Coordinates of N, CA and C in Angstrom, one line a residue:
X926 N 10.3 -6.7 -9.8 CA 9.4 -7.5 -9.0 C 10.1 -8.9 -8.8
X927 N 9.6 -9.5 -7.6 CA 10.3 -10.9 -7.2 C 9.7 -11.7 -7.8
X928 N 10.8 -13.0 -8.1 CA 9.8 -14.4 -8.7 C 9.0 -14.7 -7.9
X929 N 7.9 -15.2 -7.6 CA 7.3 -16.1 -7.3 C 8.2 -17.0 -5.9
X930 N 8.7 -18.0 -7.0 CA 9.6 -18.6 -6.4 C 10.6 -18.5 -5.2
X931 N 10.6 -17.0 -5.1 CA 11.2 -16.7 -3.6 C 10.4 -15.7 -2.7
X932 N 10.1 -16.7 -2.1 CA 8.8 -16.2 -1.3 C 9.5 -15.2 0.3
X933 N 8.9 -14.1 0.9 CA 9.8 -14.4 2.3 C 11.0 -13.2 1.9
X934 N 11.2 -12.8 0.4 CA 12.5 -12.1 0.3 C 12.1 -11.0 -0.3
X935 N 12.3 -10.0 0.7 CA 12.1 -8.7 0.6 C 12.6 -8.2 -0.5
X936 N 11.9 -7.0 -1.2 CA 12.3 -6.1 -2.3 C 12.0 -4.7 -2.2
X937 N 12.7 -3.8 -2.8 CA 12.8 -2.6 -2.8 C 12.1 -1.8 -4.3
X938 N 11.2 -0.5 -4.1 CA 11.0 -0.5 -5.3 C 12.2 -0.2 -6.5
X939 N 12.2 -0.4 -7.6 CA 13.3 0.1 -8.6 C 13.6 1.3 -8.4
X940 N 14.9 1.7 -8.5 CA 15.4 3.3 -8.2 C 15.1 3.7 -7.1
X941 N 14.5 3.1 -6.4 CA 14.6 3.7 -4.5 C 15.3 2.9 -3.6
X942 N 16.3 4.1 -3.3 CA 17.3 3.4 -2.4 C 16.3 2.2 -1.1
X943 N 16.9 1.3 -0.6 CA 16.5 0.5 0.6 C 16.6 1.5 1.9
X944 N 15.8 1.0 2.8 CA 16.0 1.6 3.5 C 15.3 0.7 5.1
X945 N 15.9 0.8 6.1 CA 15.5 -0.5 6.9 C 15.2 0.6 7.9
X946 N 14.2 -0.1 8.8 CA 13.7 0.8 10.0 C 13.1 1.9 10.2
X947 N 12.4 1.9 11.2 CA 11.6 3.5 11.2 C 12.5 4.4 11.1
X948 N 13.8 4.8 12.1 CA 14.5 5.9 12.1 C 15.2 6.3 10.7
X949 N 14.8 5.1 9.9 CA 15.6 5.6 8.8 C 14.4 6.2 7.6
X950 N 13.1 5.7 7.8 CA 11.9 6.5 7.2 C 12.0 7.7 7.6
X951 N 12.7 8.1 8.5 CA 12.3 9.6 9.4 C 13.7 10.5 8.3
X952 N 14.6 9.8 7.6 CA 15.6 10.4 7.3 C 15.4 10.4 5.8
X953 N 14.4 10.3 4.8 CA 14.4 10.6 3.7 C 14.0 11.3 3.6
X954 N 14.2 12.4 2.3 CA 13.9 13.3 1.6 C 12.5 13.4 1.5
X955 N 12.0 14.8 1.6 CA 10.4 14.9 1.5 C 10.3 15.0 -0.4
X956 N 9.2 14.2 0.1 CA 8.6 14.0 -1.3 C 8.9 12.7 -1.4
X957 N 9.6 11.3 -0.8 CA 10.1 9.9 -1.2 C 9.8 9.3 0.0
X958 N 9.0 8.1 -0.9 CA 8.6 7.1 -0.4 C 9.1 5.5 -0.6
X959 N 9.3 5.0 0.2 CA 10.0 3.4 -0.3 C 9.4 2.5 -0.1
X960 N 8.6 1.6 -1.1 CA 8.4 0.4 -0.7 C 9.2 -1.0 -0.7
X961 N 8.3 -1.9 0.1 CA 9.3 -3.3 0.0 C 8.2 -4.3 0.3
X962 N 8.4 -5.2 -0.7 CA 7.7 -6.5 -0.5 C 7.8 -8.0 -0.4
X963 N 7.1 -8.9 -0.1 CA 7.7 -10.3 0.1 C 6.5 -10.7 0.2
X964 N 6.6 -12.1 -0.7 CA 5.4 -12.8 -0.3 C 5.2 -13.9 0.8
X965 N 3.9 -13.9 0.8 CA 3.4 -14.2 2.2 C 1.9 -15.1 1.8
X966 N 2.4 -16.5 1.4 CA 1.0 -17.4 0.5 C 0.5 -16.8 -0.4
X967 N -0.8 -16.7 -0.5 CA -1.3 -16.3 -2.0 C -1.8 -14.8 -1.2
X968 N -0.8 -13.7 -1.0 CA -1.0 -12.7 -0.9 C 0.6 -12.1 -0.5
X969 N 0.6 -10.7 -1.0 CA 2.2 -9.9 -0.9 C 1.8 -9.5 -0.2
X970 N 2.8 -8.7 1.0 CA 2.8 -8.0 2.1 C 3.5 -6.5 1.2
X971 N 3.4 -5.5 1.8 CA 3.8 -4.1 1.1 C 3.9 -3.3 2.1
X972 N 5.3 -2.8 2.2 CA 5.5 -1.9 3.4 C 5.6 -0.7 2.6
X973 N 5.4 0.6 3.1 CA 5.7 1.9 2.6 C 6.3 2.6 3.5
X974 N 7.3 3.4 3.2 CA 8.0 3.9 4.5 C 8.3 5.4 3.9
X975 N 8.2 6.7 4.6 CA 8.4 7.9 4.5 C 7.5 8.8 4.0
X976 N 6.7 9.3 3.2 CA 6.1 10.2 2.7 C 5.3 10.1 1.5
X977 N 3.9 9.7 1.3 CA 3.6 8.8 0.2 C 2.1 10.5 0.0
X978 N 2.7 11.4 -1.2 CA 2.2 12.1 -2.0 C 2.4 12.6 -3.2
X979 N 2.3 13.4 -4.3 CA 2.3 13.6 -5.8 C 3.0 12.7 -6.2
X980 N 4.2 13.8 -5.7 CA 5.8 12.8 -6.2 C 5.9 11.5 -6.0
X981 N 5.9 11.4 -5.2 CA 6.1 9.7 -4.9 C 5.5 8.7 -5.0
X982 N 3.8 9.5 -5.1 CA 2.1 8.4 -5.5 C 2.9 8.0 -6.8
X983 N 3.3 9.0 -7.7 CA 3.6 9.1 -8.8 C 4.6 7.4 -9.5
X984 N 5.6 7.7 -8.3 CA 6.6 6.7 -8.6 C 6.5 5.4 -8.2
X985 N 5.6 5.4 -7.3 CA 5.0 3.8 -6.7 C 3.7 3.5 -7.2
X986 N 3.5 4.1 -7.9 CA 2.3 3.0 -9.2 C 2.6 1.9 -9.9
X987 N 3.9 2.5 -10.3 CA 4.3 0.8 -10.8 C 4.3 -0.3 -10.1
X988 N 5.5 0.1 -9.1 CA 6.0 -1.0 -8.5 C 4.8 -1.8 -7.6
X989 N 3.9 -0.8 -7.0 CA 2.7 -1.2 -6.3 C 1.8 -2.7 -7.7
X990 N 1.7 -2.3 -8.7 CA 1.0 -2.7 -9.3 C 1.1 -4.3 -10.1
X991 N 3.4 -3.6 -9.7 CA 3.7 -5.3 -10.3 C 3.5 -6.3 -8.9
X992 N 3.4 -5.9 -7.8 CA 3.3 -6.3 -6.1 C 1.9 -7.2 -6.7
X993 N 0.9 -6.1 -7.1 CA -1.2 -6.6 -7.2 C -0.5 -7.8 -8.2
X994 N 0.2 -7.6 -9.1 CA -0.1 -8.7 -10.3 C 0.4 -10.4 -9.8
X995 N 1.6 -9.6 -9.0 CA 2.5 -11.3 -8.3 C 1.5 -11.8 -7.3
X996 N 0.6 -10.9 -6.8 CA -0.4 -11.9 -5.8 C -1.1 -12.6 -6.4
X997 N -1.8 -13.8 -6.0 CA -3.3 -14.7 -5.9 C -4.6 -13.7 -5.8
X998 N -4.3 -13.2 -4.8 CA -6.0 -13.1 -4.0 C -5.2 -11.3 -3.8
X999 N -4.4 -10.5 -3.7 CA -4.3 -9.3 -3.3 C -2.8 -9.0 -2.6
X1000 N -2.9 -7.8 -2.0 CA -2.2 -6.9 -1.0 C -2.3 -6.7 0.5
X1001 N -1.3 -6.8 1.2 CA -1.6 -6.6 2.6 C -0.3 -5.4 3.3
X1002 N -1.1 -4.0 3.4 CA -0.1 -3.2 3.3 C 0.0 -2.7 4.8
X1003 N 1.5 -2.6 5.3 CA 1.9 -2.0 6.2 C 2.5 -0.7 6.0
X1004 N 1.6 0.3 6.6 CA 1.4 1.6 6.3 C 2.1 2.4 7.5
X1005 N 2.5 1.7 8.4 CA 2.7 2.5 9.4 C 4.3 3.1 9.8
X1006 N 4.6 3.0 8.7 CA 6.4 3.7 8.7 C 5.7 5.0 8.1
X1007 N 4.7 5.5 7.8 CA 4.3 6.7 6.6 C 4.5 7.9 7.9
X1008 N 5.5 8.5 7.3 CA 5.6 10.2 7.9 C 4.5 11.2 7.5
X1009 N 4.1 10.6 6.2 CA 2.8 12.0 5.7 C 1.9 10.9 4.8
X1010 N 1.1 11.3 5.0 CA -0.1 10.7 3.4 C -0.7 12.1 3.1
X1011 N -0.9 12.6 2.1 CA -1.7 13.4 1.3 C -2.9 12.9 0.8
X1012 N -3.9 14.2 -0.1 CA -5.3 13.1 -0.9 C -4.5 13.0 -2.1
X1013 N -3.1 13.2 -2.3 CA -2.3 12.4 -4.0 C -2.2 10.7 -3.1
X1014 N -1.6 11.2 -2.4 CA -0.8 9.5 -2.3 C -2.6 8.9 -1.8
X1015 N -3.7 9.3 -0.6 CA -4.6 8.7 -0.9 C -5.2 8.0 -2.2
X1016 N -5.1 8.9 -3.0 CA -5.9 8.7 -4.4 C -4.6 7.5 -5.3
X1017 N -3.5 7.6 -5.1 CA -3.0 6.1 -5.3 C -3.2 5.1 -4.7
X1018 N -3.8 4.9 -3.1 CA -4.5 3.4 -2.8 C -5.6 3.7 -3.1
X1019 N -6.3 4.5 -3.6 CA -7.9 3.7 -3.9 C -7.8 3.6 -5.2
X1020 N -7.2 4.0 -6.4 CA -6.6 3.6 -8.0 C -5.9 2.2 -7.5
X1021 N -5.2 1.8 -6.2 CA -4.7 -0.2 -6.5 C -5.7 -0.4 -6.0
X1022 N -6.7 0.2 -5.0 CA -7.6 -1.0 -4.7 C -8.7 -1.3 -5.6
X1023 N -9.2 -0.5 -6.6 CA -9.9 -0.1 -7.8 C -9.0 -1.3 -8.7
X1024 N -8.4 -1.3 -8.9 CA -7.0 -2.2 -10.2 C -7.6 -3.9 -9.3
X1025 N -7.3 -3.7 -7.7 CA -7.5 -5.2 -7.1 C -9.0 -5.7 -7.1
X1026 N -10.0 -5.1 -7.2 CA -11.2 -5.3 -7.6 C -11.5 -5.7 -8.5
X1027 N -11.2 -5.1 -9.3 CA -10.9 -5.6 -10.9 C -11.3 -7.1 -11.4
X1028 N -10.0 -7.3 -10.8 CA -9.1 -8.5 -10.6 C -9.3 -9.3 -9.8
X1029 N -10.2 -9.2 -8.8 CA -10.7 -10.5 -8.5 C -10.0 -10.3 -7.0
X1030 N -9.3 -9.0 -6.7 CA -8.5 -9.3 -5.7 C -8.4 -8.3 -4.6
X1031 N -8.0 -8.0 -3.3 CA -7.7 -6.9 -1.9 C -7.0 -6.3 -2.4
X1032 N -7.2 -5.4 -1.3 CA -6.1 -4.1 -0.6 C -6.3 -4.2 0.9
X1033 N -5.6 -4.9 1.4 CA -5.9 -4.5 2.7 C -4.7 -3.5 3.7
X1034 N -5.4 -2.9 4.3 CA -4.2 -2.2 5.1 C -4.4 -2.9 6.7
X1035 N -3.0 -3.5 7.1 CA -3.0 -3.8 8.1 C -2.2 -3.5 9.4
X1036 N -1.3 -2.3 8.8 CA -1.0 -1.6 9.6 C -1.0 -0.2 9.4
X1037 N -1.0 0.7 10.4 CA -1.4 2.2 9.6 C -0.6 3.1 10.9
X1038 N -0.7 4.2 10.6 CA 0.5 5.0 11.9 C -0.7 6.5 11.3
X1039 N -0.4 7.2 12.3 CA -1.4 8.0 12.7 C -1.7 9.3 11.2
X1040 N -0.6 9.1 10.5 CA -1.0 10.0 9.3 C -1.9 9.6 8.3
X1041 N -1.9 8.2 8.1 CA -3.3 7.4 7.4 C -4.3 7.7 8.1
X1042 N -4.4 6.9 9.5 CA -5.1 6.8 10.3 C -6.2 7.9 10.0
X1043 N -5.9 9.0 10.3 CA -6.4 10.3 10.5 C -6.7 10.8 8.8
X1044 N -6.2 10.5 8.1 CA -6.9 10.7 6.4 C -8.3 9.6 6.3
X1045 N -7.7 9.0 6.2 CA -9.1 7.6 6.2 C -9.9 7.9 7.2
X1046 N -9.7 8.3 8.4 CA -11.0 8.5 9.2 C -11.5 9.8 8.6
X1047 N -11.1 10.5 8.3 CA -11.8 12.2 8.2 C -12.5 11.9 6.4
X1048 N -12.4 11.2 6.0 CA -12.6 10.5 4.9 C -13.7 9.8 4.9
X1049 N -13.6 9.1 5.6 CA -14.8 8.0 6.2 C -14.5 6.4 4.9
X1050 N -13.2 6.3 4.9 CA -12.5 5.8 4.2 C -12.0 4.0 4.5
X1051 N -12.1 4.1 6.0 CA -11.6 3.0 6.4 C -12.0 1.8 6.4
X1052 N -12.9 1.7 6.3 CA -13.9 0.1 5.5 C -13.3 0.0 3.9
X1053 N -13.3 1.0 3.6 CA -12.5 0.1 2.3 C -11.2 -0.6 2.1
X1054 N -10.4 -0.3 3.0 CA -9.5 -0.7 3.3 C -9.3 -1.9 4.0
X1055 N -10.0 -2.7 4.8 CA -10.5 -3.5 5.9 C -10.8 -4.9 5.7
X1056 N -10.3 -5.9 5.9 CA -10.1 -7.0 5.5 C -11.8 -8.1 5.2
X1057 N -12.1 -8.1 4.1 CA -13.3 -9.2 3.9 C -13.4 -10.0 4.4
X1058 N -14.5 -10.5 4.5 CA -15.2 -11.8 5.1 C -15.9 -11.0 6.7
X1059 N -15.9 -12.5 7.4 CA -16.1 -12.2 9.0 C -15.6 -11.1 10.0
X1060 N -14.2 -10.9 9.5 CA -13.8 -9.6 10.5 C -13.6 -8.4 10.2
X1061 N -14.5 -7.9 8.8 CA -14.7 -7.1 8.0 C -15.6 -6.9 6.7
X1062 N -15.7 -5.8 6.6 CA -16.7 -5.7 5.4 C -16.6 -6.1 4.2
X1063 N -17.5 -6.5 3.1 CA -17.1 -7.2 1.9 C -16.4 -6.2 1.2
X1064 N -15.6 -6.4 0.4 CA -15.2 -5.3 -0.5 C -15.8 -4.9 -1.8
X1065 N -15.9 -3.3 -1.8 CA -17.1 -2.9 -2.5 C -16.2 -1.9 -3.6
X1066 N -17.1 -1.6 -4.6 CA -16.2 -0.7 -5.3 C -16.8 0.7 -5.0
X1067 N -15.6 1.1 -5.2 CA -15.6 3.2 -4.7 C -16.4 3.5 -5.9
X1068 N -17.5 4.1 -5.5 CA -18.3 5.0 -6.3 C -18.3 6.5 -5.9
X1069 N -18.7 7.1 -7.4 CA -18.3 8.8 -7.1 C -19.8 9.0 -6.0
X1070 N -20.9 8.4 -5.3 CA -20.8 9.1 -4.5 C -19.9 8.5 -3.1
X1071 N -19.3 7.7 -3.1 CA -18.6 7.5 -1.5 C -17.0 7.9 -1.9
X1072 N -16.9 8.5 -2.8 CA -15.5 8.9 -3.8 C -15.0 10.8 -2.3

């Protein structure tokens, strides 16, 4: 995880190669997912790029987690390099957004590409995801019945 102190400077999760650009999301192995973060004021930005289910929900719990802890106020995730989302990798953003609630803090997704898109809608998922206050709904905690 980055210091604090360098705000702006992207990171890679531990043990997952870098990887820049969509065409190069399109070129990883199934089952791997890459994140990269940088802060952005009192909130991290979080990109994910390639394929975010078992395997990979698996391996970005951490790194996602140490992203929640270096924020202030939360997460603001760009989702839209994702080639696949499953209900594993689903069920790892509602476990950080569960952890950010907690804590006093978001999950917001603010960008999404049509393989979220289409989980969260058939889900009826997308308000939770959705930025608080005025241009969005307050953030509420997932209960087993809206689970």
């Amino acid at each position: 995880m980055q210091h604090p102190s360098h705000p702006g400077r992207p990171r890679t999760a531990p043990g997952v190669p870098c990887t820049r650009g969509h065409a190069a999301a399109k070129h990883l192995a199934p089952g791997r997912a890459v994140t990269s973060y940088a802060t952005s004021g009192d909130r991290v930005r979080v990109t994910v790029r390639g394929e975010l289910d078992l395997v990979s929900g698996d391996r970005l719990r951490g790194p996602l987690g140490e992203a929640l802890t270096a924020s202030t106020t939360g997460l603001d995730l760009d989702l839209s390099e994702l080639a696949f989302c499953d209900c594993a990798g689903l069920s790892v953003l509602m476990e950080l957004r569960l952890r950010a609630l907690s804590r006093g803090k978001t999950v917001v997704i603010r960008r999404s590409g049509a393989a979220t898109d289409r989980l969260l809608r058939l889900l009826g998922a997308q308000d939770l995801f959705s930025p608080p206050g005025p241009h969005g709904p307050s953030p509420r905690p997932l209960t087993p019945a809206t689970a």
